[in-house]
Coordinates of C-alpha atoms in Angstrom, one line a residue:
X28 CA 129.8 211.5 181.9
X29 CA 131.6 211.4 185.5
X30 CA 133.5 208.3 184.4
X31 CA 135.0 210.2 181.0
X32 CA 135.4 213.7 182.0
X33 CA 137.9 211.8 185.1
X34 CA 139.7 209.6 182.9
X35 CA 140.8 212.7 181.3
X36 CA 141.8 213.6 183.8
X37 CA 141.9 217.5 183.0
X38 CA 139.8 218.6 186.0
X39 CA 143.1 220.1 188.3
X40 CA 142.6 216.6 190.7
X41 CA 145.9 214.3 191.1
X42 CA 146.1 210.8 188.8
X43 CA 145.2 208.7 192.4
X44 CA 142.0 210.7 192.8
X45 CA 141.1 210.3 189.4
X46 CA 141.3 206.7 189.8
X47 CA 139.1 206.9 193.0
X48 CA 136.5 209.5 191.2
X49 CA 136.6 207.0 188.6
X50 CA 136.2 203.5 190.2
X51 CA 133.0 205.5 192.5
X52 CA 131.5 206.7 190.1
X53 CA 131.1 203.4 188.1
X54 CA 130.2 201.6 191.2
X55 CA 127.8 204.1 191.3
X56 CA 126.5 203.5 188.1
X57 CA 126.0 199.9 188.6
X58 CA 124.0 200.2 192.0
X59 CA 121.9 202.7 190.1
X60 CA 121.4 199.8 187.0
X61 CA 121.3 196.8 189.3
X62 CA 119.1 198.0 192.1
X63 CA 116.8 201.0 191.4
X64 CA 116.4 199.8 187.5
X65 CA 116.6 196.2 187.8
X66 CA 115.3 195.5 191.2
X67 CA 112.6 198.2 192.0
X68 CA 111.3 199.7 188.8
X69 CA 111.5 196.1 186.7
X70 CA 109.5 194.3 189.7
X71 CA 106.8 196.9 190.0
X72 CA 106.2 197.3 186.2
X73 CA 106.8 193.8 185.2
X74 CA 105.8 191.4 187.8
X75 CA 105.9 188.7 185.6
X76 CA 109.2 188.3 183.1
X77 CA 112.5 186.9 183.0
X78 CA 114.1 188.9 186.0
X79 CA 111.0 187.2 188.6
X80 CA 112.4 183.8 188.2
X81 CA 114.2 183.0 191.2
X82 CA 117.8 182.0 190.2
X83 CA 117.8 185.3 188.4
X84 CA 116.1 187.3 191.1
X85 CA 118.8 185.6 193.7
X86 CA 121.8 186.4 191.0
X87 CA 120.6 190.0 191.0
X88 CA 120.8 190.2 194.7
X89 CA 124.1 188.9 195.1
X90 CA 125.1 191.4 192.6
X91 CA 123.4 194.3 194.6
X92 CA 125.3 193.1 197.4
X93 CA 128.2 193.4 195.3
X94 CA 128.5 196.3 194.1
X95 CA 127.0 198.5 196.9
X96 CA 129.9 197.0 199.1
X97 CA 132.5 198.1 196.3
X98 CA 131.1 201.3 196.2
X99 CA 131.1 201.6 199.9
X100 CA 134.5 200.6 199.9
X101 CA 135.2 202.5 197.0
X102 CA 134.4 205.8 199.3
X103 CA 136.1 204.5 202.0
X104 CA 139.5 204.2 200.3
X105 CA 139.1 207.7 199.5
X106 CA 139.6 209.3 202.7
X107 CA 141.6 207.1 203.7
X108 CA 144.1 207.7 200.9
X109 CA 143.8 211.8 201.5
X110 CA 144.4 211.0 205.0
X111 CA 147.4 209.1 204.0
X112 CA 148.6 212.1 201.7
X113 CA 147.8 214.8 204.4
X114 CA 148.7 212.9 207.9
X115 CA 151.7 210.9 206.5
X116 CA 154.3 212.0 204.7
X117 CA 156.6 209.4 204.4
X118 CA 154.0 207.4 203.3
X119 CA 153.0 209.8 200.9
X120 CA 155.0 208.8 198.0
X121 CA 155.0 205.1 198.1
X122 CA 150.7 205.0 198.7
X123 CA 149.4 208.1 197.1
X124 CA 150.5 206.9 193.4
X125 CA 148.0 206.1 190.6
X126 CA 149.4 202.4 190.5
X127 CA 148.7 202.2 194.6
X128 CA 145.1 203.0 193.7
X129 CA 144.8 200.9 190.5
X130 CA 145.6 197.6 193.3
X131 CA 143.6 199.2 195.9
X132 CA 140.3 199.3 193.7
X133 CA 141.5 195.7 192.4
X134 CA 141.5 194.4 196.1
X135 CA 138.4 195.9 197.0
X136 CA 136.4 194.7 194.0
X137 CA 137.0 191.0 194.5
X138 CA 137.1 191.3 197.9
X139 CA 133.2 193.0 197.3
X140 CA 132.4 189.9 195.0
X141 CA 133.6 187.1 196.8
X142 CA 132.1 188.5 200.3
X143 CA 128.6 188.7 198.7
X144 CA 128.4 185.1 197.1
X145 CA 126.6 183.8 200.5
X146 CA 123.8 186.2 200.1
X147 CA 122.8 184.1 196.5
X148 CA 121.9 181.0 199.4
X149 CA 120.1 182.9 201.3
X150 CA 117.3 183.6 199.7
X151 CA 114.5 180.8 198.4
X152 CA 111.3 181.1 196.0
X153 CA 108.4 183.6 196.3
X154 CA 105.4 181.4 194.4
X155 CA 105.3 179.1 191.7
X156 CA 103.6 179.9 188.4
X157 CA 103.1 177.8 185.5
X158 CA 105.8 175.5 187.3
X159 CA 108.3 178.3 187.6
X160 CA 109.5 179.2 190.7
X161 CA 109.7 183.1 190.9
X162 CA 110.6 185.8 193.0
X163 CA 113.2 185.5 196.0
X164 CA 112.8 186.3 199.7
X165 CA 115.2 185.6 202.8
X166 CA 115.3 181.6 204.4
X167 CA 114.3 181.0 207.8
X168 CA 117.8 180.7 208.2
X169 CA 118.8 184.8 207.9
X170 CA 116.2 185.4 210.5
X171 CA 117.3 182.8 212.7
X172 CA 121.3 182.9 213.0
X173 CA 122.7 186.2 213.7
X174 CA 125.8 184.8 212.2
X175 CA 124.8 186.4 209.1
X176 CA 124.5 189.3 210.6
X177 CA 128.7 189.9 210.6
X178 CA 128.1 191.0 206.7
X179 CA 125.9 193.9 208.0
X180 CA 128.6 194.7 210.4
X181 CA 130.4 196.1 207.2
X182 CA 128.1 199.1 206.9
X183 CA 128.8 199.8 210.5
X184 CA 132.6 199.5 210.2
X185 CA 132.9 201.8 207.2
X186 CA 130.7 204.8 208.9
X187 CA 133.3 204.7 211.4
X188 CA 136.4 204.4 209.6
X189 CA 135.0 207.3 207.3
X190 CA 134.0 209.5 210.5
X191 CA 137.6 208.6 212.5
X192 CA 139.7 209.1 209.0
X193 CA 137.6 212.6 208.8
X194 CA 138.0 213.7 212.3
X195 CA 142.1 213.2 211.7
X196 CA 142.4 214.6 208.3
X197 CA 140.5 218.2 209.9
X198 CA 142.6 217.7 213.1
X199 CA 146.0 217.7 211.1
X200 CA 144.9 220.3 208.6
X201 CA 143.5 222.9 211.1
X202 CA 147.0 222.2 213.0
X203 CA 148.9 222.7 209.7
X204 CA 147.4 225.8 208.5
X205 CA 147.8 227.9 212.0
X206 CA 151.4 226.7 212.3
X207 CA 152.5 227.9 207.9
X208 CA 150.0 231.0 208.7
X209 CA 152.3 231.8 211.5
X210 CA 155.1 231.2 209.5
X211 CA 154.3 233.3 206.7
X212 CA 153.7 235.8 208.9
X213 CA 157.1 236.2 210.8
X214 CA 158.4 235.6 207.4
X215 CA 156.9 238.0 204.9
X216 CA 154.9 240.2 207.4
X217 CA 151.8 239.8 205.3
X218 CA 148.8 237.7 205.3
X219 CA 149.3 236.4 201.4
X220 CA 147.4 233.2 200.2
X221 CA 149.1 230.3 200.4
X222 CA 149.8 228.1 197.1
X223 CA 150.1 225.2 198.3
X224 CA 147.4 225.3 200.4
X225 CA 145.0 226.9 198.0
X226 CA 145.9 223.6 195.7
X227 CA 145.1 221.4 198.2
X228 CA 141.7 223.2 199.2
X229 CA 139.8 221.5 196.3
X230 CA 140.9 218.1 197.2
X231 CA 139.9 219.0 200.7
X232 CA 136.5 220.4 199.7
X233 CA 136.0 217.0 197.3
X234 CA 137.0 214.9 200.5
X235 CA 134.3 216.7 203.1
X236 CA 131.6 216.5 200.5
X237 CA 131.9 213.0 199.1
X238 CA 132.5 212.0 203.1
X239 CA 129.7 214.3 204.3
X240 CA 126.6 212.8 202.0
X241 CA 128.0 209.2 202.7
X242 CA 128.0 210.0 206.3
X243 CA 124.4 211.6 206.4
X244 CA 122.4 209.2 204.0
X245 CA 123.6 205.9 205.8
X246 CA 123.0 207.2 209.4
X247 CA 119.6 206.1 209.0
X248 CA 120.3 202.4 208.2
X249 CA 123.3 202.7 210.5
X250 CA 121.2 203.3 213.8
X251 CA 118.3 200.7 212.4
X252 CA 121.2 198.0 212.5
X253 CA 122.3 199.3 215.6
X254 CA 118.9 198.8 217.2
X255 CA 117.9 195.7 215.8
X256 CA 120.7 194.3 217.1
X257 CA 120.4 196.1 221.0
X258 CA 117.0 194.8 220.8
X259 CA 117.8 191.4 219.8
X260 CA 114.8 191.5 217.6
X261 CA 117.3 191.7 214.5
X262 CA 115.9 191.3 210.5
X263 CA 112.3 192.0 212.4
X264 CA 112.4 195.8 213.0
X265 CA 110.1 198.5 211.4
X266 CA 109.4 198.0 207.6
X267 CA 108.9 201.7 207.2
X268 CA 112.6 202.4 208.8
X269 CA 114.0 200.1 206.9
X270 CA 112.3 200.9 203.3
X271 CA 113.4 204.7 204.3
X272 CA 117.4 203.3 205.1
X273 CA 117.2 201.4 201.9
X274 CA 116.4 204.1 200.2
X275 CA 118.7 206.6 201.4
X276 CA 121.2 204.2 201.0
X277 CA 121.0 204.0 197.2
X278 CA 120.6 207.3 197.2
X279 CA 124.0 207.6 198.4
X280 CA 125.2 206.2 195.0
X281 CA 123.4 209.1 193.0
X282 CA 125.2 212.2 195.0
X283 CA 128.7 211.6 193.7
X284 CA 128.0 213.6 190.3
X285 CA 126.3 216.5 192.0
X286 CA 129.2 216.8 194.7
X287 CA 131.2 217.0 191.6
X288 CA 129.7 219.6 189.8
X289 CA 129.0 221.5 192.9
X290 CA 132.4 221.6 194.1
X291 CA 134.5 221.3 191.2
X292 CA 134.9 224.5 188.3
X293 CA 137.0 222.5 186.3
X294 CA 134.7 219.6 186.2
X295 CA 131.7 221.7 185.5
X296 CA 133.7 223.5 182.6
X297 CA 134.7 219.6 181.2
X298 CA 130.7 219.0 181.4
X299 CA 130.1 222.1 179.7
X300 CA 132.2 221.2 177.3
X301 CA 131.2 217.7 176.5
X302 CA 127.5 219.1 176.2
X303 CA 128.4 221.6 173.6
X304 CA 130.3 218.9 171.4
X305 CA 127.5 216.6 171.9
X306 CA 125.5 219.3 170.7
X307 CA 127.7 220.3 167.7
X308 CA 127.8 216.3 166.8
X309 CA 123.8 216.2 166.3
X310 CA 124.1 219.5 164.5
X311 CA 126.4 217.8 162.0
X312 CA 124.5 215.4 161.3
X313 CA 121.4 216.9 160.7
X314 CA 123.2 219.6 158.6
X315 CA 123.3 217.8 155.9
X316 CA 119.9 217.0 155.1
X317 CA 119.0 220.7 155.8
X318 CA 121.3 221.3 152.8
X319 CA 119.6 218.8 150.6
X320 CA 116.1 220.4 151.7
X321 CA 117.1 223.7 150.8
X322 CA 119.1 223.0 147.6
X323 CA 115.8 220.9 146.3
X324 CA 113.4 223.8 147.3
X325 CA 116.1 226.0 145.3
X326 CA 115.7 224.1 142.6
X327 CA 111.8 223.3 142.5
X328 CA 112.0 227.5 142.9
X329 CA 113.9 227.7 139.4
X330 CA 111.7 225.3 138.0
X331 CA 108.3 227.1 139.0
X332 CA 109.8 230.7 137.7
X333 CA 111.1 229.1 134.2
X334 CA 107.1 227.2 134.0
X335 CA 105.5 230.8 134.3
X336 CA 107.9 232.6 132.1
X337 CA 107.1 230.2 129.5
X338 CA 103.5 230.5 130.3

């Protein structure tokens, strides 16, 4: 629903946001698919089927990998880009176009796929059963070489470009509301709302929310990185920690909608309005078989009164 209702694009937000909402929010939807559906909840009801055997189970990583690093990414280039909009005015018209953000998404998708096509080597069979090797767990190797640590070191990056590009944005926007408040003052004499910065409060709202939740739910596998690797006792820390980072970070994925209809009136009204014409659509199709119910009880009606005036 995210994913139509923003290529509308009838919910007051610029055509480059749109294409950002857009691009997270399928992202999204195929962390949700590959990870908590095909991962977790196929594994623990279906131990045994096509998705245990190891080539699969190592393909599905890789792609988990994948995708969570797009939709990291993904949220990354989102601030950045309001950033751009807000800090950086003459950058402002060549960035913050929808074709800018079209090549951005483009960029970080293949980057995404190409960076996680190691992790599919490094991971080897479970068991063997009925001369099928199944399920998928990390080599020696992983544990061994903090080399392939450095594709962990993206998580830690992105929290801090998302934290530094935050910090800025709210430094420059606190600066330029005192400075057209003053303005408008000396001006007009009046403390009057001002339109432009009323538009740009929804945006800003969008921004802190989206950047907020990503902040909060990957602090906790943030700071288990972080101590793994203080304590050089990295890929051997806590199980518990790290289930409870793993989980928070693909809960991360699930937020995006909510913020949306939290934060955004027109995009509730779009929702609203896409449940009522769902709701309309199954109405018409059932309609017609009401009719034919009631037109046949009709005429069994006629044909009962006509039997007993006879009689």
């Amino acid at each position: 629903m995210a994913i139509v209702i923003h290529s509308r694009g009838r919910c007051g937000l610029s055509k480059c946001i749109n294409r950002f909402m857009m691009a997270m929010a399928a992202a999204d939807l195929l962390v949700v698919f590959t990870d908590a559906i095909l991962k977790n909840t196929f594994e623990m009801y279906f131990p045994v089927s096509f998705l245990t055997i190891s080539p699969v189970c190592c393909l599905n990583t890789m792609l988990i990998c994948a995708v969570t690093s797009a939709s990291v990414w993904f949220t990354v280039a989102f601030p950045f880009d309001r950033f751009v909009n807000i800090c950086c005015q003459k950058l402002k018209t060549k960035y913050c176009t929808a074709k800018m953000a079209a090549a951005i998404i483009g960029v970080a998708s293949a980057l995404s796929c190409s960076l996680s096509i190691p992790w599919y080597f490094a991971y080897e069979a479970e068991y063997i059963m009925d001369n099928i090797t199944r399920g998928c767990v990390s080599e020696l190797i992983v544990l061994i070489y903090p080399e392939w640590a450095v594709f962990d070191l993206f998580n830690l990056v992105t929290f801090i470009i998302v934290l530094l590009l935050n910090v800025l944005t709210v430094r420059r926007i606190v600066t330029t509301s005192r400075v057209r408040r003053k303005l408008r003052l000396c001006n007009n004499g009046e403390n009057r709302k001002d339109p432009e910065m009323e538009n740009r409060r929804n945006s800003i709202i969008l921004l802190f929310s989206i950047s907020g939740s990503f902040v909060l739910l990957w602090a906790t596998l943030v700071a288990y990185f972080i101590s793994l690797c203080t304590t050089a006792t990295l890929y051997s820390g806590s199980t518990e920690v790290e289930a409870v980072a793993l989980m928070l970070e693909v809960l991360s994925c699930c937020t995006n909608t909510f913020i949306y209809v939290l934060t955004q009136a027109k995009f509730r009204e779009e929702l609203r309005n896409g449940v009522q014409y769902f709701l309309k659509l199954l109405d018409n199709l059932f309609k017609p078989k009401r009719q034919l119910t009631t037109s046949n009880t009709t005429a069994t009606d006629i044909c009962r009164r006509k039997s007993n005036m006879c009689f």
